[in-house]
Phi, psi and omega in degrees: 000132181244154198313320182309326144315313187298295177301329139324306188278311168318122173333304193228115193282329192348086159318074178280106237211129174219171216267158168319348170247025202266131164317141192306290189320315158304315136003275170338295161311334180300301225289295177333287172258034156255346142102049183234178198256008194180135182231148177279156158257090202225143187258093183106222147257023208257118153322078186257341158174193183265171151187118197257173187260320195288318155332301190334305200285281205309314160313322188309302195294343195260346163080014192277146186272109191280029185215335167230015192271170195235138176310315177316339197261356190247337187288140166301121195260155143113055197295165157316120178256187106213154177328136157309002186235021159270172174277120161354300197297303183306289219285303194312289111021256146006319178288300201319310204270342170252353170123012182250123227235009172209161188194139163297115204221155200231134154255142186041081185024016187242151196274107140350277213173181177227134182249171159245149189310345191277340192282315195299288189286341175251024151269351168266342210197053195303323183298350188256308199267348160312294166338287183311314154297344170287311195299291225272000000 
């Protein structure tokens, strides 16, 4: 199975996206009312970094000002990518080992779309997040 599969089958395709002098706070507010876990940072069309909700945590606790801090200065910049035409299995395998819950993910060298580790585990293994969702 390849990303490109993955990304066909997710719900909400949205590129949410904010440009690098955008305020942390603003950011925030994006993340909110798309109801996501992540905006992309791009100069243009160009991928210049990440900014995560697990960011979110780390500014807090550090006390960094979400009304006058600039995303540039907080985004993970070159994030991980791969191509829509790896295998799953591979990107999977990569998430685990670095930590990673949201990826980027490009065709011809421009952003596809983006997944999460949960898109991942709940396309490989619908029946374990049906449960989680019934139990829990």
């Amino acid at each position: 199975m390849k990303l490109r599969e993955l990304l066909v089958a997710k719900k909400n395709k949205e590129i949410v996206s904010v440009s690098p002098g955008t305020r942390i706070g603003d950011a925030i507010r994006l993340m909110a009312e798309k109801n996501i876990g992540d905006v992309l940072v791009m100069d243009g069309e160009k991928l210049v970094g990440i900014f995560t909700e697990r960011d979110v945590v780390h500014l807090y606790a550090k006390k960094i000002s979400f009304e006058t801090g600039i995303i540039s200065e907080v985004m993970t910049p070159d994030p991980v990518t791969f191509d829509e035409s790896t295998d799953v299995n591979v990107v999977l395998s990569v998430m685990c080992q670095k930590n990673i819950r949201h990826l980027p993910v490009m065709r011809e060298g421009r952003v596809a779309g983006v997944i999460s580790f949960r898109d991942v585990v709940k396309y490989l293994m619908p029946e374990i997040c049906y449960f989680a969702d019934h139990i829990y």
